[in-house]
mmCIF file of C-alpha atoms in Angstrom:
data_model
loop_
_atom_site.group_PDB
_atom_site.id
_atom_site.type_symbol
_atom_site.label_atom_id
_atom_site.label_comp_id
_atom_site.label_asym_id
_atom_site.label_seq_id
_atom_site.Cartn_x
_atom_site.Cartn_y
_atom_site.Cartn_z
ATOM 1 C CA MET S 1 22.022 101.531 18.115
ATOM 2 C CA LYS S 2 20.210 104.604 18.185
ATOM 3 C CA LYS S 3 19.322 103.620 15.369
ATOM 4 C CA TYR S 4 17.535 100.491 17.049
ATOM 5 C CA THR S 5 15.347 102.455 20.087
ATOM 6 C CA ILE S 6 12.596 102.461 18.518
ATOM 7 C CA PRO S 7 12.181 98.940 17.120
ATOM 8 C CA LEU S 8 13.310 97.851 20.025
ATOM 9 C CA THR S 9 11.271 99.375 21.937
ATOM 10 C CA LEU S 10 7.690 97.831 20.786
ATOM 11 C CA ILE S 11 9.644 94.449 20.953
ATOM 12 C CA PHE S 12 10.173 94.945 25.134
ATOM 13 C CA CYS S 13 6.095 95.531 25.493
ATOM 14 C CA LEU S 14 5.660 91.866 24.106
ATOM 15 C CA PHE S 15 7.589 91.105 26.511
ATOM 16 C CA PHE S 16 5.453 92.706 29.018
ATOM 17 C CA LEU S 17 2.207 91.341 27.267
ATOM 18 C CA TRP S 18 2.754 87.678 27.261
ATOM 19 C CA ALA S 19 4.335 87.740 30.977
ATOM 20 C CA ILE S 20 1.114 89.000 31.995
ATOM 21 C CA SER S 21 -0.964 85.940 30.101
ATOM 22 C CA SER S 22 1.667 83.448 31.707
ATOM 23 C CA ASN S 23 1.720 85.207 35.285
ATOM 24 C CA LEU S 24 -1.565 84.450 35.785
ATOM 25 C CA LEU S 25 -1.593 80.952 35.882
ATOM 26 C CA PRO S 26 -0.692 80.139 38.609
ATOM 27 C CA THR S 27 -3.806 82.641 39.723
ATOM 28 C CA MET S 28 -6.180 80.884 37.432
ATOM 29 C CA ILE S 29 -5.117 77.414 39.190
ATOM 30 C CA ARG S 30 -6.308 79.011 42.678
ATOM 31 C CA GLN S 31 -9.771 80.401 40.821
ATOM 32 C CA LEU S 32 -10.245 77.259 39.207
ATOM 33 C CA MET S 33 -9.914 74.508 42.167
ATOM 34 C CA LYS S 34 -12.183 76.854 43.662
ATOM 35 C CA THR S 35 -14.825 77.245 40.000
ATOM 36 C CA CYS S 36 -14.465 73.489 38.727
ATOM 37 C CA GLU S 37 -13.585 72.124 42.262
ATOM 38 C CA LEU S 38 -10.584 70.272 41.388
ATOM 39 C CA ASN S 39 -7.627 69.037 43.929
ATOM 40 C CA THR S 40 -4.422 70.821 43.720
ATOM 41 C CA PHE S 41 -2.897 67.852 41.419
ATOM 42 C CA GLU S 42 -6.118 67.911 38.363
ATOM 43 C CA ALA S 43 -6.198 72.103 38.697
ATOM 44 C CA SER S 44 -2.214 71.907 37.602
ATOM 45 C CA PHE S 45 -2.884 70.831 34.833
ATOM 46 C CA THR S 46 -3.669 73.902 33.405
ATOM 47 C CA GLU S 47 -0.926 74.969 33.182
ATOM 48 C CA THR S 48 -0.082 71.073 31.019
ATOM 49 C CA ALA S 49 -2.192 72.988 28.042
ATOM 50 C CA TYR S 50 -0.672 76.497 28.353
ATOM 51 C CA TRP S 51 2.934 74.962 28.037
ATOM 52 C CA LEU S 52 2.103 71.747 25.332
ATOM 53 C CA ALA S 53 0.878 75.005 23.155
ATOM 54 C CA TYR S 54 5.123 75.417 23.314
ATOM 55 C CA PHE S 55 6.349 71.556 22.567
ATOM 56 C CA ILE S 56 4.050 71.683 19.369
ATOM 57 C CA CYS S 57 4.122 74.965 18.415
ATOM 58 C CA PRO S 58 7.529 75.809 18.106
ATOM 59 C CA ILE S 59 8.268 74.891 14.449
ATOM 60 C CA PRO S 60 6.020 74.962 12.620
ATOM 61 C CA ILE S 61 6.050 78.610 13.705
ATOM 62 C CA ALA S 62 9.734 79.099 12.551
ATOM 63 C CA MET S 63 9.242 77.780 9.767
ATOM 64 C CA PHE S 64 6.063 80.580 8.820
ATOM 65 C CA MET S 65 8.773 82.276 10.028
ATOM 66 C CA LYS S 66 11.375 82.002 7.515
ATOM 67 C CA ARG S 67 8.793 81.661 4.941
ATOM 68 C CA PHE S 68 7.647 85.545 5.921
ATOM 69 C CA THR S 69 9.638 88.298 8.502
ATOM 70 C CA TYR S 70 9.946 88.152 12.316
ATOM 71 C CA LYS S 71 7.049 91.093 11.843
ATOM 72 C CA ALA S 72 4.313 88.500 10.214
ATOM 73 C CA GLY S 73 5.274 85.865 12.783
ATOM 74 C CA ILE S 74 4.592 89.044 15.754
ATOM 75 C CA LEU S 75 1.398 90.410 14.450
ATOM 76 C CA PHE S 76 -0.657 86.832 13.694
ATOM 77 C CA GLY S 77 0.634 85.353 17.146
ATOM 78 C CA LEU S 78 -0.876 89.191 18.659
ATOM 79 C CA LEU S 79 -3.931 88.495 16.994
ATOM 80 C CA LEU S 80 -4.568 85.069 18.193
ATOM 81 C CA ALA S 81 -3.484 85.694 21.736
ATOM 82 C CA ALA S 82 -6.018 88.566 21.470
ATOM 83 C CA THR S 83 -8.752 86.084 20.817
ATOM 84 C CA GLY S 84 -7.712 83.388 23.599
ATOM 85 C CA GLY S 85 -8.836 86.223 25.600
ATOM 86 C CA LEU S 86 -11.750 86.998 24.382
ATOM 87 C CA LEU S 87 -12.906 83.544 24.346
ATOM 88 C CA PHE S 88 -13.485 83.585 28.204
ATOM 89 C CA PHE S 89 -16.288 85.735 27.893
ATOM 90 C CA PRO S 90 -18.529 82.775 25.914
ATOM 91 C CA ALA S 91 -16.316 80.251 28.411
ATOM 92 C CA ALA S 92 -18.156 82.326 31.433
ATOM 93 C CA ILE S 93 -21.354 80.377 30.326
ATOM 94 C CA ILE S 94 -20.192 76.692 29.988
ATOM 95 C CA LYS S 95 -17.900 76.511 32.818
ATOM 96 C CA GLU S 96 -16.496 73.644 32.045
ATOM 97 C CA TYR S 97 -13.062 73.139 32.598
ATOM 98 C CA TRP S 98 -11.690 71.520 28.814
ATOM 99 C CA ALA S 99 -12.967 74.796 26.898
ATOM 100 C CA TYR S 100 -10.778 76.513 29.968
ATOM 101 C CA LEU S 101 -7.959 74.647 29.490
ATOM 102 C CA CYS S 102 -8.917 74.930 24.898
ATOM 103 C CA ILE S 103 -9.107 78.825 25.510
ATOM 104 C CA PHE S 104 -4.711 78.379 27.446
ATOM 105 C CA PHE S 105 -3.709 76.737 24.487
ATOM 106 C CA ILE S 106 -5.146 79.107 22.294
ATOM 107 C CA ILE S 107 -3.602 81.819 24.073
ATOM 108 C CA ALA S 108 0.099 80.051 24.698
ATOM 109 C CA THR S 109 -0.259 79.562 20.977
ATOM 110 C CA GLY S 110 0.136 83.062 20.027
ATOM 111 C CA MET S 111 2.603 83.756 22.466
ATOM 112 C CA CYS S 112 4.917 80.610 21.353
ATOM 113 C CA PHE S 113 4.775 82.840 17.777
ATOM 114 C CA LEU S 114 6.251 86.096 20.342
ATOM 115 C CA GLU S 115 8.458 84.164 22.044
ATOM 116 C CA THR S 116 9.860 82.172 18.739
ATOM 117 C CA ALA S 117 10.118 85.704 17.169
ATOM 118 C CA ALA S 118 10.993 88.203 19.772
ATOM 119 C CA ASN S 119 14.017 86.589 21.338
ATOM 120 C CA PRO S 120 16.443 85.670 18.173
ATOM 121 C CA TYR S 121 14.948 89.283 16.940
ATOM 122 C CA VAL S 122 16.556 90.686 19.559
ATOM 123 C CA THR S 123 19.392 88.972 19.529
ATOM 124 C CA ALA S 124 19.860 90.295 16.553
ATOM 125 C CA LEU S 125 18.640 93.700 16.428
ATOM 126 C CA GLY S 126 22.090 95.014 17.502
ATOM 127 C CA ASN S 127 26.182 94.545 17.785
ATOM 128 C CA ALA S 128 26.598 90.540 18.824
ATOM 129 C CA GLU S 129 29.122 91.053 22.159
ATOM 130 C CA GLY S 130 25.557 92.641 23.592
ATOM 131 C CA ALA S 131 24.021 90.062 22.739
ATOM 132 C CA THR S 132 22.993 88.199 25.963
ATOM 133 C CA ARG S 133 22.785 91.713 28.366
ATOM 134 C CA ARG S 134 19.965 93.713 25.205
ATOM 135 C CA LEU S 135 18.443 90.519 25.644
ATOM 136 C CA ASN S 136 18.616 90.338 29.197
ATOM 137 C CA LEU S 137 17.439 93.675 28.799
ATOM 138 C CA ALA S 138 14.580 92.891 27.775
ATOM 139 C CA GLN S 139 13.581 90.494 29.669
ATOM 140 C CA SER S 140 13.554 92.828 32.425
ATOM 141 C CA PHE S 141 10.406 93.751 31.013
ATOM 142 C CA ASN S 142 8.363 90.731 30.877
ATOM 143 C CA GLY S 143 10.091 90.558 35.026
ATOM 144 C CA LEU S 144 7.317 94.240 35.072
ATOM 145 C CA GLY S 145 4.859 91.876 33.698
ATOM 146 C CA ALA S 146 5.297 90.105 35.544
ATOM 147 C CA PHE S 147 4.828 91.839 38.890
ATOM 148 C CA ILE S 148 1.935 92.964 37.262
ATOM 149 C CA SER S 149 0.523 90.083 37.006
ATOM 150 C CA ALA S 150 0.986 89.074 40.146
ATOM 151 C CA MET S 151 0.192 91.373 42.770
ATOM 152 C CA PHE S 152 -2.679 93.587 40.592
ATOM 153 C CA LEU S 153 -4.454 91.421 38.442
ATOM 154 C CA SER S 154 -5.218 88.046 40.148
ATOM 155 C CA LYS S 155 -6.601 90.227 43.341
ATOM 156 C CA LEU S 156 -8.932 90.943 39.901
ATOM 157 C CA VAL S 157 -9.575 87.202 40.099
ATOM 158 C CA LEU S 158 -9.365 86.395 43.849
ATOM 159 C CA SER S 159 -12.235 87.717 46.118
ATOM 160 C CA GLY S 160 -10.495 85.688 49.683
ATOM 161 C CA THR S 161 -12.882 83.303 49.328
ATOM 162 C CA HIS S 162 -13.080 79.765 49.032
ATOM 163 C CA TYR S 163 -16.085 78.423 50.388
ATOM 164 C CA THR S 164 -17.063 74.605 49.637
ATOM 165 C CA ARG S 165 -20.849 73.447 49.030
ATOM 166 C CA GLU S 166 -21.032 72.943 52.835
ATOM 167 C CA THR S 167 -19.361 75.719 54.100
ATOM 168 C CA LEU S 168 -21.318 78.171 51.506
ATOM 169 C CA PRO S 169 -24.241 80.922 53.626
ATOM 170 C CA THR S 170 -26.970 80.072 53.164
ATOM 171 C CA ASP S 171 -28.023 84.040 53.349
ATOM 172 C CA PHE S 172 -25.379 83.954 49.646
ATOM 173 C CA PRO S 173 -27.731 85.585 46.630
ATOM 174 C CA GLY S 174 -28.070 81.932 44.187
ATOM 175 C CA GLY S 175 -26.562 79.813 46.891
ATOM 176 C CA TRP S 176 -23.792 77.920 45.166
ATOM 177 C CA GLU S 177 -24.406 78.788 41.333
ATOM 178 C CA GLY S 178 -24.377 82.259 42.414
ATOM 179 C CA TYR S 179 -21.379 81.439 43.868
ATOM 180 C CA ILE S 180 -19.584 80.335 41.340
ATOM 181 C CA GLN S 181 -20.601 82.856 39.057
ATOM 182 C CA MET S 182 -19.471 85.485 40.508
ATOM 183 C CA GLU S 183 -16.479 83.651 40.573
ATOM 184 C CA THR S 184 -15.941 82.537 37.425
ATOM 185 C CA ASP S 185 -17.548 86.103 36.083
ATOM 186 C CA ALA S 186 -14.158 87.219 38.123
ATOM 187 C CA MET S 187 -11.990 85.930 35.889
ATOM 188 C CA LYS S 188 -12.813 87.460 32.170
ATOM 189 C CA GLN S 189 -11.307 90.912 33.195
ATOM 190 C CA PRO S 190 -7.790 90.320 33.084
ATOM 191 C CA TYR S 191 -8.164 88.264 29.751
ATOM 192 C CA LEU S 192 -9.897 91.623 28.245
ATOM 193 C CA ILE S 193 -6.980 93.840 29.234
ATOM 194 C CA LEU S 194 -5.104 91.571 27.971
ATOM 195 C CA ALA S 195 -6.771 91.032 24.145
ATOM 196 C CA LEU S 196 -6.797 94.745 23.986
ATOM 197 C CA LEU S 197 -3.591 95.699 24.680
ATOM 198 C CA LEU S 198 -2.470 93.008 22.239
ATOM 199 C CA ILE S 199 -4.891 94.328 19.870
ATOM 200 C CA THR S 200 -3.550 98.153 20.408
ATOM 201 C CA ILE S 201 0.178 96.811 20.189
ATOM 202 C CA ALA S 202 -0.568 94.953 16.677
ATOM 203 C CA ILE S 203 -2.216 97.827 14.713
ATOM 204 C CA ILE S 204 0.762 100.590 15.280
ATOM 205 C CA LEU S 205 3.090 97.517 14.371
ATOM 206 C CA PHE S 206 1.041 96.987 11.459
ATOM 207 C CA PHE S 207 1.813 100.296 10.388
ATOM 208 C CA PHE S 208 5.443 100.339 11.903
ATOM 209 C CA ARG S 209 8.040 99.129 9.642
ATOM 210 C CA LEU S 210 10.867 97.163 11.869
ATOM 211 C CA PRO S 211 13.993 97.112 10.009
ATOM 212 C CA ALA S 212 14.743 92.829 8.595
ATOM 213 C CA VAL S 213 17.947 91.673 10.890
ATOM 214 C CA GLU S 214 21.546 89.837 9.515
ATOM 215 C CA ASN S 215 20.133 86.493 9.567
ATOM 216 C CA GLU S 216 16.920 87.490 8.130
ATOM 217 C CA LYS S 217 18.016 89.079 4.700
ATOM 218 C CA GLN S 218 20.563 85.956 4.109
ATOM 219 C CA SER S 219 17.222 83.859 4.152
ATOM 220 C CA GLN S 220 15.298 85.062 1.960
ATOM 221 C CA THR S 221 18.115 85.070 -0.533
ATOM 222 C CA ASP S 222 18.271 81.554 0.102
ATOM 223 C CA LYS S 223 15.886 80.709 -0.993
ATOM 224 C CA LYS S 224 16.858 76.381 -0.756
ATOM 225 C CA GLU S 225 18.171 77.101 2.626
ATOM 226 C CA LYS S 226 15.501 74.093 4.793
ATOM 227 C CA LEU S 227 12.536 75.837 6.053
ATOM 228 C CA ILE S 228 13.542 74.186 9.580
ATOM 229 C CA ASP S 229 17.043 72.591 10.526
ATOM 230 C CA PHE S 230 17.040 70.152 12.690
ATOM 231 C CA THR S 231 20.946 69.513 11.753
ATOM 232 C CA ILE S 232 21.808 72.645 13.987
ATOM 233 C CA LEU S 233 21.285 70.455 17.299
ATOM 234 C CA LYS S 234 24.733 68.289 16.303
ATOM 235 C CA ARG S 235 25.981 71.576 17.584
ATOM 236 C CA SER S 236 26.360 71.287 21.482
ATOM 237 C CA HIS S 237 26.345 74.366 22.874
ATOM 238 C CA LEU S 238 22.616 74.534 21.614
ATOM 239 C CA ARG S 239 21.307 71.075 22.433
ATOM 240 C CA TRP S 240 22.883 71.404 25.886
ATOM 241 C CA GLY S 241 20.634 74.687 26.190
ATOM 242 C CA VAL S 242 18.021 73.077 24.826
ATOM 243 C CA ILE S 243 17.967 71.064 28.081
ATOM 244 C CA ALA S 244 19.208 73.470 30.197
ATOM 245 C CA GLN S 245 15.771 75.206 28.700
ATOM 246 C CA PHE S 246 13.594 72.580 29.402
ATOM 247 C CA PHE S 247 14.496 71.877 32.892
ATOM 248 C CA TYR S 248 14.964 75.407 33.702
ATOM 249 C CA ASN S 249 11.385 75.618 32.712
ATOM 250 C CA GLY S 250 10.016 73.410 34.602
ATOM 251 C CA GLY S 251 11.664 74.215 37.937
ATOM 252 C CA GLN S 252 10.620 77.730 37.550
ATOM 253 C CA THR S 253 7.315 76.710 36.625
ATOM 254 C CA ALA S 254 7.044 75.321 39.425
ATOM 255 C CA ILE S 255 8.220 77.507 41.960
ATOM 256 C CA ASN S 256 5.425 80.302 40.265
ATOM 257 C CA SER S 257 2.469 78.113 39.376
ATOM 258 C CA LEU S 258 1.882 76.656 42.865
ATOM 259 C CA PHE S 259 2.838 79.889 45.540
ATOM 260 C CA LEU S 260 -0.604 80.762 46.337
ATOM 261 C CA VAL S 261 -1.386 76.837 46.617
ATOM 262 C CA TYR S 262 1.102 76.412 49.194
ATOM 263 C CA CYS S 263 0.640 79.555 51.052
ATOM 264 C CA CYS S 264 -2.278 79.344 50.706
ATOM 265 C CA THR S 265 -3.815 75.460 51.103
ATOM 266 C CA TYR S 266 -0.379 74.497 52.558
ATOM 267 C CA THR S 267 -0.033 77.899 55.201
ATOM 268 C CA ASP S 268 -3.555 78.791 55.831
ATOM 269 C CA LEU S 269 -3.118 82.167 54.085
ATOM 270 C CA SER S 270 -5.721 84.528 53.140
ATOM 271 C CA GLU S 271 -5.998 84.658 49.393
ATOM 272 C CA ASP S 272 -5.751 88.653 50.146
ATOM 273 C CA THR S 273 -2.264 87.847 51.683
ATOM 274 C CA ALA S 274 -0.598 84.979 49.201
ATOM 275 C CA THR S 275 -1.095 87.344 46.590
ATOM 276 C CA THR S 276 0.291 90.394 48.160
ATOM 277 C CA LEU S 277 3.366 87.703 48.433
ATOM 278 C CA PHE S 278 2.946 86.827 45.203
ATOM 279 C CA GLY S 279 3.666 89.850 44.235
ATOM 280 C CA PHE S 280 7.175 90.678 46.019
ATOM 281 C CA TYR S 281 8.088 87.235 44.655
ATOM 282 C CA MET S 282 8.066 89.039 41.079
ATOM 283 C CA LEU S 283 9.411 92.292 42.476
ATOM 284 C CA ALA S 284 12.477 90.314 43.807
ATOM 285 C CA PHE S 285 12.260 88.740 39.808
ATOM 286 C CA LEU S 286 12.071 92.216 38.350
ATOM 287 C CA LEU S 287 14.879 93.428 41.024
ATOM 288 C CA GLY S 288 16.774 90.826 39.746
ATOM 289 C CA ARG S 289 17.080 90.848 35.757
ATOM 290 C CA TRP S 290 17.602 94.665 36.412
ATOM 291 C CA ILE S 291 20.578 94.337 38.538
ATOM 292 C CA GLY S 292 21.606 90.860 37.017
ATOM 293 C CA THR S 293 21.757 92.847 32.918
ATOM 294 C CA LEU S 294 24.171 95.690 35.277
ATOM 295 C CA MET S 295 25.764 93.371 36.926
ATOM 296 C CA MET S 296 26.659 90.888 33.570
ATOM 297 C CA ILE S 297 28.657 95.337 31.872
ATOM 298 C CA LYS S 298 31.120 94.042 34.162
ATOM 299 C CA ILE S 299 30.714 89.667 34.653
ATOM 300 C CA LYS S 300 30.730 87.210 32.268
ATOM 301 C CA PRO S 301 26.648 85.135 31.834
ATOM 302 C CA GLN S 302 28.624 82.114 32.195
ATOM 303 C CA HIS S 303 29.536 83.012 35.685
ATOM 304 C CA LEU S 304 26.778 84.517 36.776
ATOM 305 C CA LEU S 305 24.744 81.733 35.209
ATOM 306 C CA LEU S 306 26.352 79.181 37.115
ATOM 307 C CA THR S 307 26.213 80.878 40.338
ATOM 308 C CA TYR S 308 22.664 81.637 40.570
ATOM 309 C CA ALA S 309 22.403 78.140 39.754
ATOM 310 C CA LEU S 310 24.566 77.033 42.571
ATOM 311 C CA LEU S 311 22.131 79.702 45.216
ATOM 312 C CA ASN S 312 18.694 78.293 43.952
ATOM 313 C CA ILE S 313 19.762 74.455 44.549
ATOM 314 C CA VAL S 314 21.103 75.550 47.951
ATOM 315 C CA LEU S 315 17.843 77.509 48.223
ATOM 316 C CA CYS S 316 15.281 74.143 47.460
ATOM 317 C CA GLY S 317 16.933 71.788 49.588
ATOM 318 C CA VAL S 318 15.666 74.381 52.743
ATOM 319 C CA ILE S 319 11.987 75.066 51.086
ATOM 320 C CA ALA S 320 12.836 70.613 50.930
ATOM 321 C CA CYS S 321 13.744 69.851 54.801
ATOM 322 C CA CYS S 322 12.102 73.683 56.645
ATOM 323 C CA GLY S 323 8.202 74.056 54.609
ATOM 324 C CA GLY S 324 6.060 76.886 56.410
ATOM 325 C CA TRP S 325 6.983 79.974 55.932
ATOM 326 C CA THR S 326 10.481 79.725 56.184
ATOM 327 C CA GLY S 327 10.274 77.814 52.390
ATOM 328 C CA ILE S 328 8.014 81.164 51.775
ATOM 329 C CA TYR S 329 11.266 83.259 51.988
ATOM 330 C CA ALA S 330 13.144 80.837 50.379
ATOM 331 C CA MET S 331 11.157 81.245 47.342
ATOM 332 C CA LEU S 332 11.065 84.472 47.370
ATOM 333 C CA ALA S 333 15.407 84.606 46.656
ATOM 334 C CA ILE S 334 14.554 81.897 44.815
ATOM 335 C CA SER S 335 12.960 83.980 42.258
ATOM 336 C CA PHE S 336 15.577 86.867 42.101
ATOM 337 C CA PHE S 337 18.089 84.501 41.705
ATOM 338 C CA MET S 338 16.125 82.363 38.680
ATOM 339 C CA SER S 339 15.644 86.265 37.047
ATOM 340 C CA ILE S 340 18.121 86.118 34.807
ATOM 341 C CA MET S 341 18.397 82.153 33.650
ATOM 342 C CA TYR S 342 16.634 82.684 30.709
ATOM 343 C CA PRO S 343 17.395 84.687 28.773
ATOM 344 C CA THR S 344 20.898 84.686 29.712
ATOM 345 C CA GLN S 345 21.028 80.329 28.518
ATOM 346 C CA PHE S 346 18.392 81.291 25.463
ATOM 347 C CA SER S 347 21.300 83.513 24.253
ATOM 348 C CA LEU S 348 24.226 81.680 24.694
ATOM 349 C CA ALA S 349 22.897 78.751 22.594
ATOM 350 C CA LEU S 350 22.063 80.996 19.575
ATOM 351 C CA LYS S 351 25.463 81.903 19.335
ATOM 352 C CA ASP S 352 27.244 81.431 15.987
ATOM 353 C CA LEU S 353 23.849 79.876 14.603
ATOM 354 C CA GLY S 354 23.730 82.449 11.833
ATOM 355 C CA ILE S 355 20.711 81.275 9.570
ATOM 356 C CA GLN S 356 20.281 78.624 11.663
ATOM 357 C CA THR S 357 19.083 80.819 14.675
ATOM 358 C CA LYS S 358 15.843 80.671 13.642
ATOM 359 C CA SER S 359 15.380 77.168 13.771
ATOM 360 C CA GLY S 360 17.679 77.644 17.085
ATOM 361 C CA SER S 361 15.485 79.121 18.529
ATOM 362 C CA ALA S 362 12.193 77.267 17.618
ATOM 363 C CA PHE S 363 14.386 74.346 19.617
ATOM 364 C CA LEU S 364 14.439 75.700 22.747
ATOM 365 C CA VAL S 365 11.333 77.850 22.766
ATOM 366 C CA MET S 366 10.110 73.985 22.435
ATOM 367 C CA ALA S 367 12.307 73.275 25.658
ATOM 368 C CA ILE S 368 9.846 75.138 27.635
ATOM 369 C CA VAL S 369 7.526 71.812 27.713
ATOM 370 C CA GLY S 370 9.368 71.559 31.140
ATOM 371 C CA ASN S 371 6.095 73.658 32.224
ATOM 372 C CA ALA S 372 3.797 71.458 30.795
ATOM 373 C CA CYS S 373 5.087 67.979 33.213
ATOM 374 C CA LEU S 374 7.892 68.844 35.589
ATOM 375 C CA PRO S 375 5.760 71.092 38.216
ATOM 376 C CA GLN S 376 2.870 68.128 37.542
ATOM 377 C CA LEU S 377 5.137 65.871 39.459
ATOM 378 C CA THR S 378 5.917 68.323 41.745
ATOM 379 C CA ALA S 379 2.127 69.540 42.262
ATOM 380 C CA PHE S 380 2.033 64.923 42.256
ATOM 381 C CA VAL S 381 4.524 64.993 45.038
ATOM 382 C CA MET S 382 2.485 67.940 47.207
ATOM 383 C CA HIS S 383 -0.847 65.692 46.733
ATOM 384 C CA GLN S 384 0.637 62.885 47.877
ATOM 385 C CA ASN S 385 2.318 64.335 50.771
ATOM 386 C CA GLU S 386 0.696 66.482 52.737
ATOM 387 C CA HIS S 387 1.498 66.595 56.143
ATOM 388 C CA PHE S 388 4.793 67.034 54.111
ATOM 389 C CA TYR S 389 4.187 68.806 51.085
ATOM 390 C CA TYR S 390 7.545 70.949 50.859
ATOM 391 C CA ILE S 391 9.720 67.261 50.150
ATOM 392 C CA ALA S 392 8.410 68.164 46.103
ATOM 393 C CA TYR S 393 10.257 70.789 46.152
ATOM 394 C CA PHE S 394 13.507 68.549 45.280
ATOM 395 C CA VAL S 395 11.893 68.181 41.517
ATOM 396 C CA PRO S 396 13.023 71.826 40.755
ATOM 397 C CA MET S 397 16.483 70.993 43.147
ATOM 398 C CA ILE S 398 16.994 68.915 40.507
ATOM 399 C CA CYS S 399 15.891 71.235 37.495
ATOM 400 C CA PHE S 400 18.611 73.688 38.466
ATOM 401 C CA MET S 401 21.619 71.542 38.869
ATOM 402 C CA PHE S 402 21.319 71.131 35.295
ATOM 403 C CA CYS S 403 21.355 74.970 34.893
ATOM 404 C CA ALA S 404 24.229 74.844 36.720
ATOM 405 C CA TYR S 405 25.558 72.634 34.440
ATOM 406 C CA TYR S 406 25.034 74.759 31.801
ATOM 407 C CA GLY S 407 27.005 77.605 33.410
ATOM 408 C CA TRP S 408 29.940 75.608 34.453
ATOM 409 C CA LYS S 409 30.685 73.301 30.550
ATOM 410 C CA GLY S 410 27.739 73.062 28.650
ATOM 411 C CA TYR S 411 27.517 76.111 26.909
ATOM 412 C CA LYS S 412 31.184 76.801 25.728
ATOM 413 C CA ILE S 413 31.537 76.217 21.673
ATOM 414 C CA ILE S 414 33.205 73.237 21.041
ATOM 415 C CA ASN S 415 31.385 72.133 16.931
#
């Protein structure tokens, strides 16, 4: 495994970068509610624009990488996502919601390249027995990016003020237009930082030779092999993995994306307090990844997945019945127990796929489209029941039931 240390380190950086991108979305939802004067449900379509790319693009991306290499896909994704980040500067001039939705789609397409390549690459770069543990370790860097995004970058964006046209102080410099411009400009800085990081990693990877893995070597020698193989969905453990990933992603993003809205709108916390709590929320996620990776040395991944999913079903029930500060504490615990679900389900679903791994990876990444619809359903229920907003968390509770089934029976390789 020592020969893979440097390439794995570089790939781990990708997990860190796409976590920053996706975990800025809850902050951007809160900010766009101010700058574009949106309600909770309208602002939730920020998530739709971002995650819709994960449904549309994985199959073309898998075909691209099958025709070329993992490295080519990673480089293209890095540069595309960086371009999207830089587009925040002209968007600050336009100040239209549709412009931001287009930008999020572009960034997500670039990140989709990274995710479609990096997840299966990590599982293949080493012995098969350690694939799940290796992917959880890689995803712990995803947790680190999420923590930095929530605890620090969110504070660059959110000013701590939330005026309306009626409550804006009469002596505010530039009046309403001045306030909107100030809040709009605040969104540019974290995406400039992200774009520069993406370009830097792209330059390093361009000059570094990534080792070809076994399924990639086989793919290159078999010219008759299909660029995308839909028959792979006949494998039950992959099919159930795709279903479990759809519901897991939707449930996780519903809780993540509405965390700041829950804190600021429904429990009347200040933006500064809410972002600090969001930082702790992501810290719990990061710790869960590290601890879960260590626990997998002794505990089978599917058993840990089942246990964590059952605990999150109970915790979602607590939020749905209690709300308030009790709900916030429950969400902190949910974040810890969600931590190992995505990489564990991903690696279990890719087992025994051989040269069909890239096709399997594409379908698993497509399942992230759950982020484009289930959070919106949660936001809609929350918006329609403002006095009993917490009942919306029955939606992610149902999502975790599918994860529990996958850890119980769905993961088994039958055919």
